[in-house]
């Protein structure tokens, strides 16, 4: 065989191998995971910062203290916070929240992608539909919650109590109260809520996107609408567990008795303030959680495109 033909054959073979390698490698390289985490972290911080004032009002309404005693309207709570602490008071605890949200969402989205990839490979009978997103989203949400929960506890205490202890001061105090268990006070109702909520968000979002008319596919406004619905569905059913979680993080200060578990917490809150308190701030949560979920999901997709990460295919 002539040398020119051999060179052409080798060159074509090499290029073919390189093409296969380049297609397979991105999902398995550390740099790929770093980019997934960066995309998730930026998306999470963007979403949470956009609704930070509403998040603080929701916290205060859930625990029924400070500027938001039970029955106070959300608008009046915003005005009262501004009067007492100035406009920046609306963002009290947001720095801590960003510190928590970035690694939390970075881990969440990266874990979601990995669980999704594993499920598609290990259980091909599931197909590539939204059921995979439901399972992978739930597992990713649980993974990120456990990894970053102490920061969520610190954020809650900083937002609801007048303290200048800072994040590490609050964490030291929580550890002094109960060791590692003190840092994870309220984690069980948190997991009980996050697992279905995180999964439902991805499930509903991806399901609705699949049903978009062709002329709306890829449009940001259409994807935002899908994200809003996903946020509403994902938060409604499990909302009482979020109220219990906040009370446990604060030591049950709003119930008159220690909140030690999910079911006991539901009973204690209902006994102290009535069943309506289990849904305190729910309407306001719709104003906060729905756009936050939408912004987070869409921002993640936009960040993936910016970082040239492959889109998920169903």
Coordinates of C-alpha atoms in Angstrom, one line a residue:
X1 CA 0.0 0.0 0.0
X2 CA 1.4 3.4 -0.9
X3 CA 2.6 5.6 2.0
X4 CA 0.1 8.3 1.1
X5 CA -2.8 5.8 1.4
X6 CA -1.4 4.5 4.8
X7 CA -1.2 8.1 6.1
X8 CA -4.8 8.9 4.9
X9 CA -6.1 5.6 6.6
X10 CA -4.3 6.3 9.8
X11 CA -5.4 9.9 9.8
X12 CA -9.0 9.0 9.2
X13 CA -8.9 6.4 11.9
X14 CA -7.3 8.8 14.4
X15 CA -9.9 11.5 13.7
X16 CA -12.7 8.9 14.2
X17 CA -11.3 7.9 17.5
X18 CA -10.9 11.5 18.6
X19 CA -14.5 12.2 17.6
X20 CA -15.8 9.3 19.7
X21 CA -13.6 10.2 22.6
X22 CA -14.7 13.8 22.5
X23 CA -18.3 12.8 22.6
X24 CA -17.8 10.4 25.5
X25 CA -15.4 12.4 27.6
X26 CA -17.2 15.5 28.6
X27 CA -19.6 13.7 31.0
X28 CA -16.8 11.9 32.8
X29 CA -14.1 14.5 33.1
X30 CA -13.5 16.6 36.3
X31 CA -13.7 19.8 34.3
X32 CA -17.2 18.8 33.0
X33 CA -18.3 18.3 36.6
X34 CA -16.8 21.7 37.6
X35 CA -18.8 23.4 34.9
X36 CA -22.0 21.7 35.9
X37 CA -21.4 22.9 39.5
X38 CA -20.6 26.4 38.4
X39 CA -23.8 26.5 36.3
X40 CA -25.9 25.2 39.2
X41 CA -24.3 27.5 41.8
X42 CA -24.7 30.7 39.7
X43 CA -28.3 29.7 38.8
X44 CA -29.1 29.1 42.5
X45 CA -27.6 32.4 43.7
X46 CA -29.3 34.4 41.0
X47 CA -32.7 32.9 41.8
X48 CA -32.4 33.3 45.6
X49 CA -31.1 36.9 45.4
X50 CA -33.9 37.9 43.2
X51 CA -36.5 37.0 45.8
X52 CA -34.4 37.5 49.0
X53 CA -36.8 40.1 50.6
X54 CA -39.7 37.8 50.1
X55 CA -37.8 34.9 51.6
X56 CA -37.1 36.8 54.8
X57 CA -40.8 37.8 55.1
X58 CA -41.7 34.1 54.6
X59 CA -39.3 33.0 57.4
X60 CA -40.7 35.6 59.8
X61 CA -44.3 34.7 59.0
X62 CA -43.5 31.0 59.5
X63 CA -42.0 31.4 63.0
X64 CA -44.4 34.1 64.0
X65 CA -41.9 36.4 65.6
X66 CA -40.0 39.7 65.3
X67 CA -41.5 42.0 62.7
X68 CA -44.1 39.4 61.7
X69 CA -46.5 38.2 64.4
X70 CA -49.2 35.8 63.4
X71 CA -51.8 37.6 61.2
X72 CA -49.5 40.4 60.0
X73 CA -49.8 40.9 56.2
X74 CA -46.8 40.4 54.0
X75 CA -46.8 44.0 52.8
X76 CA -46.9 45.3 56.4
X77 CA -44.0 43.0 57.3
X78 CA -41.9 44.4 54.5
X79 CA -42.7 47.9 55.7
X80 CA -41.9 47.1 59.3
X81 CA -38.6 45.5 58.4
X82 CA -37.6 48.5 56.3
X83 CA -38.7 50.9 59.2
X84 CA -36.7 49.0 61.8
X85 CA -33.6 48.0 59.9
X86 CA -33.6 50.1 56.7
X87 CA -33.8 48.8 53.1
X88 CA -30.8 46.5 53.6
X89 CA -32.8 44.7 56.4
X90 CA -34.8 43.1 53.6
X91 CA -31.6 41.3 52.6
X92 CA -30.6 40.3 56.2
X93 CA -29.1 36.8 56.0
X94 CA -28.9 36.9 52.2
X95 CA -25.1 36.8 52.3
X96 CA -25.3 33.7 54.4
X97 CA -28.0 32.4 52.1
X98 CA -25.8 32.9 49.0
X99 CA -22.9 31.1 50.9
X100 CA -25.3 28.2 51.4
X101 CA -27.1 28.3 48.1
X102 CA -24.1 28.3 45.8
X103 CA -22.6 25.0 47.0
X104 CA -26.1 23.6 47.6
X105 CA -27.3 24.2 44.1
X106 CA -23.9 23.4 42.6
X107 CA -24.1 20.0 44.3
X108 CA -27.8 19.6 43.5
X109 CA -27.6 20.2 39.7
X110 CA -24.3 18.3 39.3
X111 CA -25.7 15.3 41.4
X112 CA -29.0 15.5 39.3
X113 CA -27.0 15.2 36.1
X114 CA -25.0 12.2 37.5
X115 CA -28.0 10.4 38.9
X116 CA -29.8 11.0 35.6
X117 CA -26.9 9.5 33.7
X118 CA -26.7 6.5 36.0
X119 CA -30.4 5.8 35.8
X120 CA -30.4 6.0 32.0
X121 CA -27.5 3.5 31.9
X122 CA -28.6 1.2 34.7
X123 CA -32.4 1.2 34.1
X124 CA -32.9 1.7 30.3
X125 CA -36.5 0.6 30.7
X126 CA -37.3 3.9 32.3
X127 CA -36.6 5.5 28.9
X128 CA -35.5 9.2 28.7
X129 CA -38.8 10.7 29.9
X130 CA -39.6 12.9 32.9
X131 CA -39.7 9.9 35.3
X132 CA -35.9 9.9 35.2
X133 CA -36.0 13.6 36.0
X134 CA -38.3 12.9 39.0
X135 CA -36.0 10.3 40.5
X136 CA -32.7 12.1 39.7
X137 CA -34.1 15.4 40.9
X138 CA -35.2 13.9 44.2
X139 CA -31.8 12.1 44.8
X140 CA -29.9 15.3 43.8
X141 CA -32.0 17.4 46.2
X142 CA -31.4 15.0 49.1
X143 CA -27.6 14.9 48.4
X144 CA -27.2 18.6 48.3
X145 CA -29.4 19.1 51.5
X146 CA -27.3 16.8 53.6
X147 CA -24.1 18.3 52.3
X148 CA -25.0 21.9 53.1
X149 CA -27.7 21.7 55.8
X150 CA -25.7 23.4 58.7
X151 CA -25.5 26.5 56.5
X152 CA -29.2 26.5 56.0
X153 CA -29.7 26.3 59.8
X154 CA -27.3 29.3 60.3
X155 CA -29.1 31.3 57.6
X156 CA -32.5 30.7 59.3
X157 CA -31.2 31.8 62.7
X158 CA -29.4 34.9 61.3
X159 CA -32.6 35.9 59.4
X160 CA -34.9 35.4 62.4
X161 CA -32.9 36.6 65.4
X162 CA -31.1 39.8 66.1
X163 CA -27.5 38.5 66.4
X164 CA -24.1 39.7 65.1
X165 CA -22.5 36.3 65.8
X166 CA -22.0 35.6 62.1
X167 CA -22.2 32.3 60.3
X168 CA -19.4 30.5 62.2
X169 CA -20.6 32.0 65.5
X170 CA -24.1 30.5 64.9
X171 CA -22.6 27.2 63.9
X172 CA -20.5 27.1 67.0
X173 CA -23.5 27.8 69.1
X174 CA -25.6 25.1 67.4
X175 CA -22.8 22.6 67.9
X176 CA -22.5 23.5 71.6
X177 CA -26.2 22.9 72.0
X178 CA -26.2 19.3 70.6
X179 CA -23.0 18.4 68.8
X180 CA -23.4 17.2 65.2
X181 CA -27.1 16.6 65.9
X182 CA -27.4 20.3 66.8
X183 CA -26.0 21.2 63.4
X184 CA -28.7 19.0 61.7
X185 CA -31.7 20.0 63.8
X186 CA -34.7 19.7 61.6
X187 CA -33.0 17.7 58.9
X188 CA -35.6 14.9 58.8
X189 CA -38.6 17.1 57.9
X190 CA -36.3 18.9 55.5
X191 CA -35.5 15.6 53.7
X192 CA -39.1 14.6 53.8
X193 CA -40.0 17.8 52.0
X194 CA -37.0 18.3 49.7
X195 CA -37.0 14.8 48.2
X196 CA -40.5 15.0 46.6
X197 CA -40.3 18.8 46.0
X198 CA -37.0 18.7 44.1
X199 CA -38.1 15.7 42.1
X200 CA -41.5 17.2 41.2
X201 CA -39.9 20.5 40.1
X202 CA -37.7 18.7 37.5
X203 CA -40.5 16.3 36.6
X204 CA -43.1 19.0 36.0
X205 CA -40.7 21.4 34.3
X206 CA -39.4 18.8 31.8
X207 CA -42.9 17.4 31.2
X208 CA -44.3 20.8 30.3
X209 CA -41.3 21.7 28.1
X210 CA -41.9 18.5 26.1
X211 CA -45.5 19.6 25.5
X212 CA -44.6 23.1 24.3
X213 CA -45.8 24.0 20.8
X214 CA -43.0 24.0 18.3
X215 CA -43.0 27.8 17.9
X216 CA -42.4 28.2 21.7
X217 CA -39.6 25.6 22.1
X218 CA -36.4 27.2 23.3
X219 CA -38.1 30.5 24.2
X220 CA -37.1 31.9 27.6
X221 CA -40.5 33.2 28.5
X222 CA -42.1 29.8 27.7
X223 CA -39.5 28.0 29.8
X224 CA -40.1 30.5 32.6
X225 CA -43.9 29.7 32.5
X226 CA -43.0 26.0 32.8
X227 CA -40.7 26.8 35.8
X228 CA -43.4 28.8 37.6
X229 CA -45.9 25.9 37.4
X230 CA -43.1 23.5 38.5
X231 CA -42.4 25.7 41.5
X232 CA -46.1 25.9 42.5
X233 CA -46.6 22.1 42.3
X234 CA -43.4 21.2 44.0
X235 CA -44.0 23.4 47.1
X236 CA -47.7 23.1 47.8
X237 CA -48.1 19.5 49.0
X238 CA -45.1 19.5 51.4
X239 CA -45.3 23.1 52.8
X240 CA -46.2 22.2 56.4
X241 CA -42.9 20.3 56.7
X242 CA -41.1 23.5 55.8
X243 CA -42.8 25.2 58.7
X244 CA -41.9 22.4 61.0
X245 CA -38.3 22.5 59.8
X246 CA -38.0 26.3 60.6
X247 CA -39.4 25.8 64.1
X248 CA -37.0 22.9 64.7
X249 CA -34.0 25.0 63.5
X250 CA -35.1 27.7 66.0
X251 CA -35.6 25.3 68.8
X252 CA -39.4 25.4 68.7
X253 CA -39.5 29.0 70.1
X254 CA -42.8 29.8 68.5
X255 CA -44.8 26.8 69.8
X256 CA -44.2 27.0 73.5
X257 CA -42.7 23.5 73.5
X258 CA -39.7 21.8 71.9
X259 CA -40.2 20.6 68.4
X260 CA -38.4 17.3 68.1
X261 CA -39.9 15.6 65.0
X262 CA -42.0 16.1 62.0
X263 CA -45.3 14.7 63.2
X264 CA -44.8 16.0 66.7
X265 CA -44.0 19.4 65.3
X266 CA -47.1 19.5 63.1
X267 CA -49.2 18.7 66.2
X268 CA -47.4 21.2 68.4
X269 CA -47.7 24.1 65.8
X270 CA -51.4 23.3 65.2
X271 CA -52.1 23.2 69.0
X272 CA -50.2 26.4 69.7
X273 CA -51.4 28.5 66.7
X274 CA -54.1 26.5 64.9
X275 CA -53.9 24.4 61.8
X276 CA -53.7 27.5 59.6
X277 CA -50.2 28.2 61.0
X278 CA -49.0 25.1 59.2
X279 CA -49.6 27.0 56.0
X280 CA -48.4 30.4 57.2
X281 CA -46.9 32.3 54.4
X282 CA -48.0 29.8 51.7
X283 CA -49.6 32.4 49.5
X284 CA -46.5 34.5 49.9
X285 CA -44.5 31.4 49.1
X286 CA -46.2 31.2 45.8
X287 CA -45.0 34.7 45.0
X288 CA -41.5 33.7 46.1
X289 CA -40.9 30.1 45.3
X290 CA -42.6 29.9 41.9
X291 CA -40.5 32.7 40.3
X292 CA -37.4 31.5 42.2
X293 CA -37.8 27.9 40.9
X294 CA -38.4 29.3 37.4
X295 CA -35.4 31.6 37.5
X296 CA -33.2 28.8 38.8
X297 CA -34.2 26.2 36.3
X298 CA -34.0 28.5 33.3
X299 CA -30.8 30.2 34.5
X300 CA -29.2 26.7 34.8
X301 CA -30.1 25.9 31.2
X302 CA -28.7 29.2 30.0
X303 CA -25.5 28.7 32.0
X304 CA -25.2 25.2 30.5
X305 CA -25.4 26.7 27.0
X306 CA -22.9 29.5 28.0
X307 CA -20.5 26.9 29.3
X308 CA -21.1 24.6 26.3
X309 CA -22.5 21.8 28.3
X310 CA -24.7 19.3 26.4
X311 CA -28.4 19.8 26.8
X312 CA -30.5 16.9 28.2
X313 CA -32.3 14.9 25.6
X314 CA -35.5 12.9 26.2

